[in-house]
Tab-separated table of C-alpha atoms and ligand atoms in Angstrom:
chain	number	residue	atom	x	y	z
A	1	UNK	CA	9.790	-7.618	27.906
A	2	UNK	CA	12.353	-9.201	25.599
A	3	UNK	CA	14.562	-7.345	23.161
A	4	UNK	CA	17.086	-9.166	21.027
A	5	UNK	CA	18.866	-6.231	19.383
A	6	UNK	CA	19.458	-2.540	19.958
A	7	UNK	CA	18.298	-0.227	17.216
A	8	UNK	CA	19.994	3.133	17.807
A	9	UNK	CA	20.469	4.274	14.235
A	10	UNK	CA	18.339	3.604	11.137
A	11	UNK	CA	19.058	4.202	7.455
A	12	UNK	CA	15.949	5.111	5.485
A	13	UNK	CA	16.170	3.612	1.991
A	14	UNK	CA	13.508	5.894	0.537
A	15	UNK	CA	12.581	9.509	-0.239
A	16	UNK	CA	9.632	11.890	-0.090
A	17	UNK	CA	6.839	11.873	2.457
A	18	UNK	CA	7.422	8.308	3.697
A	19	UNK	CA	11.104	9.028	4.428
A	20	UNK	CA	10.009	12.070	6.471
A	21	UNK	CA	7.244	10.030	8.137
A	22	UNK	CA	9.808	7.441	9.295
A	23	UNK	CA	12.127	10.212	10.557
A	24	UNK	CA	9.272	11.675	12.703
A	25	UNK	CA	8.919	8.432	14.613
A	26	UNK	CA	12.685	7.866	14.906
A	27	UNK	CA	13.043	11.339	16.423
A	28	UNK	CA	10.284	10.574	18.939
A	29	UNK	CA	12.003	7.267	19.828
A	30	UNK	CA	15.455	8.853	20.199
A	31	UNK	CA	16.813	6.879	17.231
A	32	UNK	CA	19.401	8.517	14.938
A	33	UNK	CA	18.607	8.596	11.204
A	34	UNK	CA	20.587	8.385	7.988
A	35	UNK	CA	19.023	9.655	4.755
A	36	UNK	CA	20.168	8.421	1.365
A	37	UNK	CA	19.382	10.519	-1.688
A	38	UNK	CA	19.909	10.820	-5.422
A	39	UNK	CA	21.583	13.816	-7.076
A	40	UNK	CA	18.063	15.132	-7.823
A	41	UNK	CA	17.120	15.120	-4.126
A	42	UNK	CA	19.869	17.282	-2.571
A	43	UNK	CA	17.245	19.837	-1.492
A	44	UNK	CA	14.726	17.251	-0.278
A	45	UNK	CA	13.303	17.470	3.237
A	46	UNK	CA	14.317	13.942	4.260
A	47	UNK	CA	17.943	14.996	3.672
A	48	UNK	CA	17.438	18.093	5.811
A	49	UNK	CA	15.749	16.317	8.740
A	50	UNK	CA	17.936	13.204	8.996
A	51	UNK	CA	21.005	13.318	11.252
A	52	UNK	CA	23.257	12.305	8.350
A	53	UNK	CA	22.774	12.145	4.579
A	54	UNK	CA	24.624	10.288	1.847
A	55	UNK	CA	24.290	10.719	-1.926
A	56	UNK	CA	23.899	7.281	-3.519
A	57	UNK	CA	23.763	8.060	-7.246
A	58	UNK	CA	22.285	9.907	-10.210
A	59	UNK	CA	18.561	10.826	-10.462
A	60	UNK	CA	17.106	7.663	-12.093
A	61	UNK	CA	15.972	5.313	-9.306
A	62	UNK	CA	17.667	2.297	-10.944
A	63	UNK	CA	20.971	4.021	-10.130
A	64	UNK	CA	20.038	5.430	-6.712
A	65	UNK	CA	17.029	4.272	-4.636
A	66	UNK	CA	17.206	0.786	-6.219
A	67	UNK	CA	21.009	0.583	-6.079
A	68	UNK	CA	21.573	-2.120	-3.449
A	69	UNK	CA	25.418	-1.903	-3.319
A	70	UNK	CA	25.289	1.908	-2.910
A	71	UNK	CA	22.679	1.691	-0.130
A	72	UNK	CA	24.525	-1.061	1.723
A	73	UNK	CA	27.784	0.930	1.428
A	74	UNK	CA	26.021	3.960	2.943
A	75	UNK	CA	24.731	1.734	5.757
A	76	UNK	CA	28.223	0.340	6.435
A	77	UNK	CA	29.896	3.775	6.377
A	78	UNK	CA	27.369	5.236	8.825
A	79	UNK	CA	27.280	2.088	10.968
A	80	UNK	CA	23.485	1.794	11.194
A	81	UNK	CA	21.744	-1.023	13.063
A	82	UNK	CA	18.779	-1.293	10.702
A	83	UNK	CA	17.313	-0.197	7.360
A	84	UNK	CA	13.706	0.937	6.907
A	85	UNK	CA	12.716	0.482	3.244
A	86	UNK	CA	9.411	2.465	3.317
A	87	UNK	CA	7.128	1.504	0.385
A	88	UNK	CA	7.970	1.049	-3.300
A	89	UNK	CA	11.646	0.868	-4.365
A	90	UNK	CA	13.251	-2.053	-2.416
A	91	UNK	CA	10.480	-2.516	0.168
A	92	UNK	CA	9.371	-5.885	-1.250
A	93	UNK	CA	12.700	-7.079	-2.632
A	94	UNK	CA	13.503	-10.438	-1.030
A	95	UNK	CA	17.015	-10.029	-2.447
A	96	UNK	CA	17.531	-6.734	-0.606
A	97	UNK	CA	16.156	-8.156	2.657
A	98	UNK	CA	18.576	-11.103	2.313
A	99	UNK	CA	21.568	-8.839	1.561
A	100	UNK	CA	20.767	-6.754	4.672
A	101	UNK	CA	20.598	-9.919	6.757
A	102	UNK	CA	23.916	-11.197	5.336
A	103	UNK	CA	25.527	-7.832	6.182
A	104	UNK	CA	24.228	-8.018	9.740
A	105	UNK	CA	21.895	-5.054	9.235
A	106	UNK	CA	18.305	-5.576	10.446
A	107	UNK	CA	15.804	-5.188	7.586
A	108	UNK	CA	12.673	-3.576	9.062
A	109	UNK	CA	10.088	-5.941	7.626
A	110	UNK	CA	9.328	-9.656	7.500
A	111	UNK	CA	11.890	-12.376	6.705
A	112	UNK	CA	13.281	-12.550	3.144
A	113	UNK	CA	11.697	-15.969	2.482
A	114	UNK	CA	8.255	-14.652	3.484
A	115	UNK	CA	8.654	-11.659	1.122
A	116	UNK	CA	9.663	-14.029	-1.705
A	117	UNK	CA	6.698	-16.332	-1.065
A	118	UNK	CA	4.180	-13.455	-1.152
A	119	UNK	CA	5.841	-12.099	-4.302
A	120	UNK	CA	4.840	-15.288	-6.141
A	121	UNK	CA	1.054	-14.899	-6.416
A	122	UNK	CA	0.489	-18.602	-7.185
A	123	UNK	CA	2.471	-19.641	-4.121
A	124	UNK	CA	0.782	-16.975	-1.997
A	125	UNK	CA	-2.653	-18.290	-3.057
A	126	UNK	CA	-1.716	-21.862	-2.155
A	127	UNK	CA	-0.199	-20.844	1.174
A	128	UNK	CA	-3.256	-18.782	2.067
A	129	UNK	CA	-5.634	-21.601	1.157
A	130	UNK	CA	-3.664	-23.969	3.394
A	131	UNK	CA	-3.901	-21.386	6.199
A	132	UNK	CA	-7.692	-21.286	5.897
A	133	UNK	CA	-7.981	-17.953	4.055
A	134	UNK	CA	-10.815	-17.923	1.488
A	135	UNK	CA	-9.507	-17.749	-2.099
A	136	UNK	CA	-11.430	-17.574	-5.380
A	137	UNK	CA	-11.901	-20.793	-7.342
A	138	UNK	CA	-9.029	-21.050	-9.812
A	139	UNK	CA	-5.931	-22.877	-11.004
A	140	UNK	CA	-3.754	-24.310	-8.202
A	141	UNK	CA	-0.618	-24.066	-10.383
A	142	UNK	CA	0.579	-21.953	-13.326
A	143	UNK	CA	-1.317	-22.769	-16.562
A	144	UNK	CA	0.692	-25.064	-18.846
A	145	UNK	CA	-1.559	-25.283	-21.931
A	146	UNK	CA	-4.705	-23.947	-23.603
A	147	UNK	CA	-6.396	-27.282	-22.929
A	148	UNK	CA	-5.716	-26.985	-19.224
A	149	UNK	CA	-6.935	-23.361	-19.223
A	150	UNK	CA	-10.206	-24.416	-20.893
A	151	UNK	CA	-10.775	-27.244	-18.459
A	152	UNK	CA	-10.276	-24.989	-15.430
A	153	UNK	CA	-12.330	-22.110	-16.877
A	154	UNK	CA	-15.246	-24.504	-17.578
A	155	UNK	CA	-15.082	-25.772	-13.990
A	156	UNK	CA	-15.150	-22.310	-12.422
A	157	UNK	CA	-17.410	-20.694	-15.049
A	158	UNK	CA	-17.023	-17.470	-17.038
A	159	UNK	CA	-16.035	-14.675	-16.650
A	160	UNK	CA	-12.516	-15.548	-15.494
A	161	UNK	CA	-9.394	-13.445	-15.044
A	162	UNK	CA	-5.851	-14.388	-16.074
A	163	UNK	CA	-3.169	-12.981	-13.791
A	164	UNK	CA	0.633	-13.072	-13.865
A	165	UNK	CA	2.215	-15.106	-11.047
A	166	UNK	CA	4.962	-12.479	-10.752
A	167	UNK	CA	2.483	-9.611	-11.157
A	168	UNK	CA	0.465	-7.743	-8.613
A	169	UNK	CA	-1.015	-4.297	-8.433
A	170	UNK	CA	-3.046	-4.987	-11.572
A	171	UNK	CA	-0.256	-5.378	-14.123
A	172	UNK	CA	-0.667	-8.097	-16.763
A	173	UNK	CA	-4.303	-9.059	-16.102
A	174	UNK	CA	-6.816	-10.186	-18.761
A	175	UNK	CA	-10.547	-10.634	-18.239
A	176	UNK	CA	-12.065	-13.444	-20.339
A	177	UNK	CA	-15.852	-13.570	-20.781
A	178	UNK	CA	-16.256	-16.589	-23.059
A	179	UNK	CA	-14.315	-19.682	-24.054
A	180	UNK	CA	-13.675	-18.469	-27.634
A	181	UNK	CA	-11.555	-15.601	-26.193
A	182	UNK	CA	-9.520	-17.803	-23.867
A	183	UNK	CA	-6.693	-18.978	-26.130
A	184	UNK	CA	-5.709	-15.555	-27.513
A	185	UNK	CA	-5.928	-13.899	-24.085
A	186	UNK	CA	-3.822	-16.621	-22.512
A	187	UNK	CA	-1.109	-16.055	-25.099
A	188	UNK	CA	-1.232	-12.261	-24.674
A	189	UNK	CA	-1.118	-12.546	-20.880
A	190	UNK	CA	1.886	-14.890	-21.006
A	191	UNK	CA	3.734	-12.621	-23.450
A	192	UNK	CA	2.983	-9.538	-21.345
A	193	UNK	CA	4.163	-11.364	-18.221
A	194	UNK	CA	7.474	-12.275	-19.899
A	195	UNK	CA	7.953	-8.685	-21.078
A	196	UNK	CA	7.048	-7.097	-17.710
A	197	UNK	CA	8.443	-9.621	-15.199
A	198	UNK	CA	10.734	-11.953	-17.209
A	199	UNK	CA	8.427	-14.743	-15.993
A	200	UNK	CA	5.580	-15.978	-18.182
A	201	UNK	CA	3.749	-17.950	-15.482
A	202	UNK	CA	0.033	-17.078	-15.287
A	203	UNK	CA	-2.961	-18.455	-13.363
A	204	UNK	CA	-6.746	-18.256	-13.661
A	205	UNK	CA	-9.402	-17.175	-11.150
A	206	UNK	CA	-13.138	-16.566	-11.174
A	207	UNK	CA	-13.665	-12.885	-12.036
A	208	UNK	CA	-15.703	-10.690	-9.683
A	209	UNK	CA	-17.493	-7.982	-11.647
A	210	UNK	CA	-17.986	-5.162	-9.120
A	211	UNK	CA	-15.807	-5.890	-6.088
A	212	UNK	CA	-14.749	-3.577	-3.317
A	213	UNK	CA	-11.070	-3.542	-2.362
A	214	UNK	CA	-10.851	-4.023	1.402
A	215	UNK	CA	-7.537	-4.553	3.162
A	216	UNK	CA	-6.711	-5.624	6.716
A	217	UNK	CA	-3.712	-4.140	8.560
A	218	UNK	CA	-1.826	-6.579	10.769
A	219	UNK	CA	1.045	-6.293	13.246
A	220	UNK	CA	3.000	-9.419	14.170
A	221	UNK	CA	6.078	-9.868	16.343
A	222	UNK	CA	8.845	-12.474	16.037
A	223	UNK	CA	7.256	-14.670	18.748
A	224	UNK	CA	3.972	-15.530	17.046
A	225	UNK	CA	1.894	-12.755	18.610
A	226	UNK	CA	-0.332	-11.022	16.075
A	227	UNK	CA	-3.194	-8.511	16.026
A	228	UNK	CA	-5.162	-6.712	13.342
A	229	UNK	CA	-5.966	-2.989	13.247
A	230	UNK	CA	-9.180	-3.275	11.251
A	231	UNK	CA	-9.713	-2.564	7.567
A	232	UNK	CA	-9.152	0.136	5.003
A	233	UNK	CA	-11.550	0.761	2.118
A	234	UNK	CA	-9.451	1.282	-1.026
A	235	UNK	CA	-11.980	0.889	-3.845
A	236	UNK	CA	-11.616	4.438	-5.186
A	237	UNK	CA	-8.723	4.064	-7.613
A	238	UNK	CA	-7.859	4.732	-11.224
A	239	UNK	CA	-5.615	2.565	-13.419
A	240	UNK	CA	-4.696	0.569	-10.306
A	241	UNK	CA	-3.500	3.730	-8.540
A	242	UNK	CA	-5.443	4.421	-5.367
A	243	UNK	CA	-6.820	7.969	-5.174
A	244	UNK	CA	-8.274	7.982	-1.668
A	245	UNK	CA	-8.709	5.527	1.172
A	246	UNK	CA	-10.760	5.447	4.331
A	247	UNK	CA	-11.069	3.578	7.615
A	248	UNK	CA	-13.352	1.967	8.531
A	249	UNK	CA	-15.086	0.837	5.324
A	250	UNK	CA	-18.655	2.177	5.116
A	251	UNK	CA	-19.944	-1.372	4.431
A	252	UNK	CA	-18.007	-3.592	6.861
A	253	UNK	CA	-19.932	-4.618	9.983
A	254	UNK	CA	-18.172	-5.406	13.290
A	255	UNK	CA	-18.894	-9.121	12.667
A	256	UNK	CA	-17.413	-9.002	9.150
A	257	UNK	CA	-14.350	-7.120	10.487
A	258	UNK	CA	-13.851	-9.754	13.150
A	259	UNK	CA	-14.090	-12.549	10.550
A	260	UNK	CA	-11.641	-10.915	8.124
A	261	UNK	CA	-9.267	-9.928	10.942
A	262	UNK	CA	-9.297	-13.408	12.476
A	263	UNK	CA	-8.483	-15.009	9.111
A	264	UNK	CA	-5.556	-12.607	8.558
A	265	UNK	CA	-4.169	-13.125	12.074
A	266	UNK	CA	-4.371	-16.922	11.772
A	267	UNK	CA	-2.543	-16.807	8.412
A	268	UNK	CA	0.234	-14.601	9.853
A	269	UNK	CA	0.802	-17.069	12.678
A	270	UNK	CA	0.960	-20.022	10.278
A	271	UNK	CA	3.513	-18.454	7.928
A	272	UNK	CA	5.659	-16.929	10.696
A	273	UNK	CA	4.930	-13.397	9.548
A	274	UNK	CA	6.532	-10.545	11.489
A	275	UNK	CA	6.326	-6.730	11.173
A	276	UNK	CA	3.420	-4.711	9.742
A	277	UNK	CA	1.596	-6.274	6.812
A	278	UNK	CA	-1.582	-5.941	4.786
A	279	UNK	CA	-4.006	-8.553	3.486
A	280	UNK	CA	-5.819	-7.366	0.356
A	281	UNK	CA	-9.278	-8.832	-0.139
A	282	UNK	CA	-11.920	-8.564	-2.842
A	283	UNK	CA	-15.348	-8.118	-1.273
A	284	UNK	CA	-18.222	-9.458	-3.376
A	285	UNK	CA	-21.652	-7.790	-3.448
A	286	UNK	CA	-23.035	-10.692	-1.357
A	287	UNK	CA	-20.500	-9.976	1.428
A	288	UNK	CA	-18.107	-12.851	0.608
A	289	UNK	CA	-14.429	-11.946	0.745
A	290	UNK	CA	-11.487	-13.536	-1.020
A	291	UNK	CA	-7.713	-13.198	-0.642
A	292	UNK	CA	-6.078	-11.194	-3.424
A	293	UNK	CA	-2.509	-10.366	-2.331
A	294	UNK	CA	-0.461	-9.688	0.778
A	295	UNK	CA	1.697	-6.565	0.991
A	296	UNK	CA	4.756	-7.137	3.153
A	297	UNK	CA	5.544	-3.428	3.653
A	298	UNK	CA	4.141	-0.295	5.244
A	299	UNK	CA	1.585	1.165	2.840
A	300	UNK	CA	0.919	4.677	1.553
A	301	UNK	CA	-2.524	4.664	3.213
A	302	UNK	CA	-1.373	3.536	6.681
A	303	UNK	CA	-2.306	6.920	8.264
A	304	UNK	CA	-6.077	6.276	8.119
A	305	UNK	CA	-5.503	3.213	10.314
A	306	UNK	CA	-3.293	5.250	12.644
A	307	UNK	CA	-6.035	7.873	12.978
A	308	UNK	CA	-8.784	5.430	14.014
A	309	UNK	CA	-6.581	3.238	16.268
A	310	UNK	CA	-4.114	5.830	17.677
A	311	UNK	CA	-1.345	3.308	16.876
A	312	UNK	CA	1.965	4.445	15.360
A	313	UNK	CA	2.604	1.721	12.786
A	314	UNK	CA	6.209	2.774	12.099
A	315	UNK	CA	6.975	2.691	15.840
A	316	UNK	CA	5.543	-0.828	15.989
A	317	UNK	CA	7.657	-1.905	13.002
A	318	UNK	CA	10.815	-0.630	14.721
A	319	UNK	CA	9.976	-2.254	18.075
A	320	UNK	CA	9.218	-5.566	16.376
A	321	UNK	CA	12.495	-5.342	14.424
A	322	UNK	CA	14.313	-4.827	17.762
A	323	UNK	CA	12.892	-8.184	18.840
A	324	UNK	CA	10.337	-6.740	21.258
A	325	UNK	CA	7.023	-8.368	22.040
A	326	UNK	CA	3.863	-6.806	20.644
A	327	UNK	CA	2.665	-4.220	23.154
A	328	UNK	CA	-1.043	-4.902	22.895
A	329	UNK	CA	-3.586	-7.653	22.504
A	330	UNK	CA	-6.553	-7.698	20.148
A	331	UNK	CA	-8.910	-6.573	22.921
A	332	UNK	CA	-6.806	-3.384	23.342
A	333	UNK	CA	-7.554	-2.339	19.748
A	334	UNK	CA	-10.529	0.048	19.546
A	335	UNK	CA	-11.627	1.824	16.410
A	336	UNK	CA	-12.694	5.412	17.072
A	337	UNK	CA	-14.379	7.625	14.478
A	338	UNK	CA	-13.685	7.772	10.766
A	339	UNK	CA	-10.627	8.739	8.717
A	340	UNK	CA	-10.177	9.631	5.029
A	341	UNK	CA	-6.935	10.165	3.099
A	342	UNK	CA	-6.701	12.024	-0.223
A	343	UNK	CA	-3.546	11.469	-2.241
A	344	UNK	CA	-2.404	14.801	-3.685
A	345	UNK	CA	-0.463	14.107	-6.869
A	346	UNK	CA	1.473	16.493	-9.108
A	347	UNK	CA	-0.758	15.550	-12.040
A	348	UNK	CA	-3.271	17.007	-14.429
A	349	UNK	CA	-6.524	16.005	-12.651
A	350	UNK	CA	-8.344	15.344	-15.945
A	351	UNK	CA	-5.641	13.681	-18.051
A	352	UNK	CA	-3.682	12.119	-15.145
A	353	UNK	CA	-0.397	13.086	-16.806
A	354	UNK	CA	2.552	14.111	-14.583
A	355	UNK	CA	2.949	17.814	-13.775
A	356	UNK	CA	6.430	18.264	-12.297
A	357	UNK	CA	7.945	21.717	-11.697
A	358	UNK	CA	8.361	24.471	-9.130
A	359	UNK	CA	5.812	24.862	-6.324
A	360	UNK	CA	5.401	28.634	-6.089
A	361	UNK	CA	2.903	28.677	-3.195
A	362	UNK	CA	2.120	25.975	-0.664
A	363	UNK	CA	-0.227	26.018	2.328
A	364	UNK	CA	-0.977	23.114	4.625
A	365	UNK	CA	-4.406	23.085	6.324
A	366	UNK	CA	-4.527	22.678	10.092
A	367	UNK	CA	-7.091	22.517	12.850
A	368	UNK	CA	-8.603	19.596	14.734
A	369	UNK	CA	-8.490	16.187	13.043
A	370	UNK	CA	-6.263	17.224	10.125
A	371	UNK	CA	-2.909	15.585	9.280
A	372	UNK	CA	-0.706	16.262	6.263
A	373	UNK	CA	2.124	13.872	5.358
A	374	UNK	CA	4.362	15.619	2.845
A	375	UNK	CA	7.969	16.406	1.975
A	376	UNK	CA	7.437	19.465	-0.217
A	377	UNK	CA	7.633	23.190	0.677
A	378	UNK	CA	7.238	26.570	-1.051
A	379	UNK	CA	9.904	26.892	-3.754
A	380	UNK	CA	10.465	23.115	-3.968
A	381	UNK	CA	10.901	21.744	-7.481
A	382	UNK	CA	9.029	18.440	-8.014
A	383	UNK	CA	11.493	16.279	-9.969
A	384	UNK	CA	10.216	14.279	-12.965
A	385	UNK	CA	12.009	11.051	-12.004
A	386	UNK	CA	9.807	9.617	-9.267
A	387	UNK	CA	6.222	8.971	-8.196
A	388	UNK	CA	4.003	12.039	-8.576
A	389	UNK	CA	2.489	11.958	-5.066
A	390	UNK	CA	3.502	15.179	-3.266
A	391	UNK	CA	1.286	15.037	-0.162
A	392	UNK	CA	-1.342	13.028	1.681
A	393	UNK	CA	-4.179	14.975	3.262
A	394	UNK	CA	-5.709	12.939	6.084
A	395	UNK	CA	-8.690	13.854	8.251
A	396	UNK	CA	-10.309	12.257	11.267
A	397	UNK	CA	-13.761	12.962	12.713
A	398	UNK	CA	-16.405	11.250	14.810
A	399	UNK	CA	-18.503	10.039	11.849
A	400	UNK	CA	-17.994	9.478	8.105
A	401	UNK	CA	-20.258	12.396	7.276
A	402	UNK	CA	-18.251	14.735	9.504
A	403	UNK	CA	-15.000	13.388	8.053
A	404	UNK	CA	-16.230	14.236	4.525
A	405	UNK	CA	-17.142	17.777	5.658
A	406	UNK	CA	-13.755	18.162	7.320
A	407	UNK	CA	-12.014	16.945	4.156
A	408	UNK	CA	-13.981	19.435	2.062
A	409	UNK	CA	-12.787	22.394	4.124
A	410	UNK	CA	-9.237	21.021	4.385
A	411	UNK	CA	-9.085	20.640	0.576
A	412	UNK	CA	-10.124	24.318	0.250
A	413	UNK	CA	-7.247	25.355	2.522
A	414	UNK	CA	-4.669	23.074	0.879
A	415	UNK	CA	-3.013	25.471	-1.560
A	416	UNK	CA	-0.531	24.235	-4.156
A	417	UNK	CA	0.427	26.715	-6.903
A	418	UNK	CA	2.849	26.421	-9.820
A	419	UNK	CA	1.947	22.841	-10.756
A	420	UNK	CA	-1.312	20.987	-11.429
A	421	UNK	CA	-2.603	18.655	-8.705
A	422	UNK	CA	-5.424	16.204	-8.044
A	423	UNK	CA	-6.998	18.548	-5.431
A	424	UNK	CA	-9.931	19.549	-7.729
A	425	UNK	CA	-10.645	15.859	-8.424
A	426	UNK	CA	-10.886	15.111	-4.696
A	427	UNK	CA	-13.222	18.089	-4.212
A	428	UNK	CA	-15.541	16.615	-6.849
A	429	UNK	CA	-15.408	13.118	-5.316
A	430	UNK	CA	-16.290	14.532	-1.859
A	431	UNK	CA	-19.402	16.120	-3.442
A	432	UNK	CA	-20.453	12.935	-5.268
A	433	UNK	CA	-23.740	11.498	-4.019
A	434	UNK	CA	-22.695	7.879	-4.458
A	435	UNK	CA	-19.415	8.504	-2.647
A	436	UNK	CA	-21.292	10.218	0.186
A	437	UNK	CA	-23.656	7.242	0.482
A	438	UNK	CA	-20.721	4.811	0.469
A	439	UNK	CA	-22.271	3.149	-2.584
A	440	UNK	CA	-19.299	2.308	-4.831
A	441	UNK	CA	-16.987	-0.429	-6.131
A	442	UNK	CA	-13.584	-0.505	-7.856
A	443	UNK	CA	-15.509	0.651	-10.984
A	444	UNK	CA	-16.340	4.024	-9.340
A	445	UNK	CA	-13.866	6.111	-11.364
A	446	UNK	CA	-14.883	4.531	-14.685
A	447	UNK	CA	-18.357	5.909	-14.108
A	448	UNK	CA	-17.171	9.248	-12.683
A	449	UNK	CA	-16.928	12.465	-14.717
A	450	UNK	CA	-14.896	15.448	-13.519
B	501	MV4	C1	-9.532	-9.280	-9.495
B	501	MV4	C2	-10.710	-8.574	-9.812
B	501	MV4	C3	-11.870	-9.294	-9.959
B	501	MV4	N1	-11.857	-10.636	-9.823
B	501	MV4	N2	-9.582	-10.616	-9.362
B	501	MV4	C4	-6.556	-5.542	-9.564
B	501	MV4	C5	-5.276	-5.403	-8.811
B	501	MV4	C6	-4.789	-6.779	-8.577
B	501	MV4	N3	-4.226	-6.864	-7.270
B	501	MV4	C7	-5.984	-7.643	-8.733
B	501	MV4	N4	-7.039	-6.832	-9.271
B	501	MV4	C8	-8.275	-7.338	-9.459
B	501	MV4	N5	-8.372	-8.681	-9.321
B	501	MV4	C9	-10.712	-11.256	-9.542
B	501	MV4	N6	-10.722	-12.583	-9.410
B	501	MV4	C10	-10.628	-7.187	-9.946
B	501	MV4	C11	-9.407	-6.568	-9.783
B	501	MV4	C12	-9.417	-5.146	-9.955
B	501	MV4	C13	-9.238	-4.290	-8.868
B	501	MV4	C14	-8.998	-4.761	-7.592
B	501	MV4	C15	-8.805	-3.899	-6.533
B	501	MV4	C16	-8.851	-2.527	-6.753
B	501	MV4	C17	-9.080	-2.045	-8.011
B	501	MV4	C18	-9.271	-2.902	-9.088
B	501	MV4	C19	-9.526	-2.390	-10.355
B	501	MV4	C20	-9.702	-3.241	-11.406
B	501	MV4	C21	-9.636	-4.620	-11.215
């Protein structure tokens, strides 16, 4: 077994449940941890459980969790070997990955140039096509003129979707159903892209009306070894925020899984991908799948994959970052049972508006097949500055039906008082007939009434 660098101490450039999740694995691996925190997070659990903690700035994330000089200074002062970025914040900043590299601190993730390539959706599409990944018919380059947009839209046929090259996660998209609407939508999309990303480049794709969002988890080491850990079904979302995820997808057959997994693994090898990563696909009603985006970080919903594979994805990220070889081959990966994750947000479940404040009572469900990833506790005050997710409730059972039943009882025993949460919404989804049958698309929540 090779190992090119020792990782004895890791700085976690994040907060909340994912910071605690990373600390769990570091503790199990005998790796020391450094927490960084804003002035609003002095009483946060990641600060309490890390071996050392450093305040990096005022509450707004632009001055703390996104403050590269402050984070690098904390890393230098504490003499860490590596930085784990978690998700969000700097996790997909090619600049941050490059700064870490230049400072001789291992960034736990893929190379900076790979992050940058995947961040440009036009370049990612081209790279994936060259690697043999199916993509939707569309423009090979950013659209330069209305005439060009019309020509391409006629070739692929309406409806089409205009997306920002620097976008992702659903921001700055326009659906166009007929040619007469193309010019105005193109202009709006370009203006929105400039405003949101300071980059007006947009491209066009065929629009799929009722897709499912299926993503494949991969693990790749620095020596070209790569495996996939199956798929996650992420179609149940609202305003491009996922609400719940499951593994496996109720509609993916073993053959389909093998096809999607093989495509993702081949692409990773061709681009020199290393670390954990996720390929997002749109699945059409006829079973065709198309590349949408690649996420070069650990994701919020990684626990459902951990439950059905028994893999620890954070442990694998750390081992890969230490220059170790992947520990298993594809034939070692076995999916067992079914897992569902409900994201518990401090939000009004009807209006989806934030509901920060003091948690007066808090109970975590237990029992077989129940996992809760959280960083809150009774008396904790949810600050208004960050993402509203306060916990992830994850269950595992032998079948999907049993997993739904287990989630229903776990939701009843998950008590959060003092603030509003999305728990009642999840209870309603678990009771929904179409959800129970696995008969849904990304449009599920538009048709759902609480
Ligand atoms: C699409 C699409 C249909 N056709 N692209 C939304 C997030 C961003 N990553 C891309 N998105 C979509 N792209 C084509 N060609 C539908 C969506 C979409 C969606 C995708 C996944 C999960 C939820 C979604 C909700 C609305 C639209």
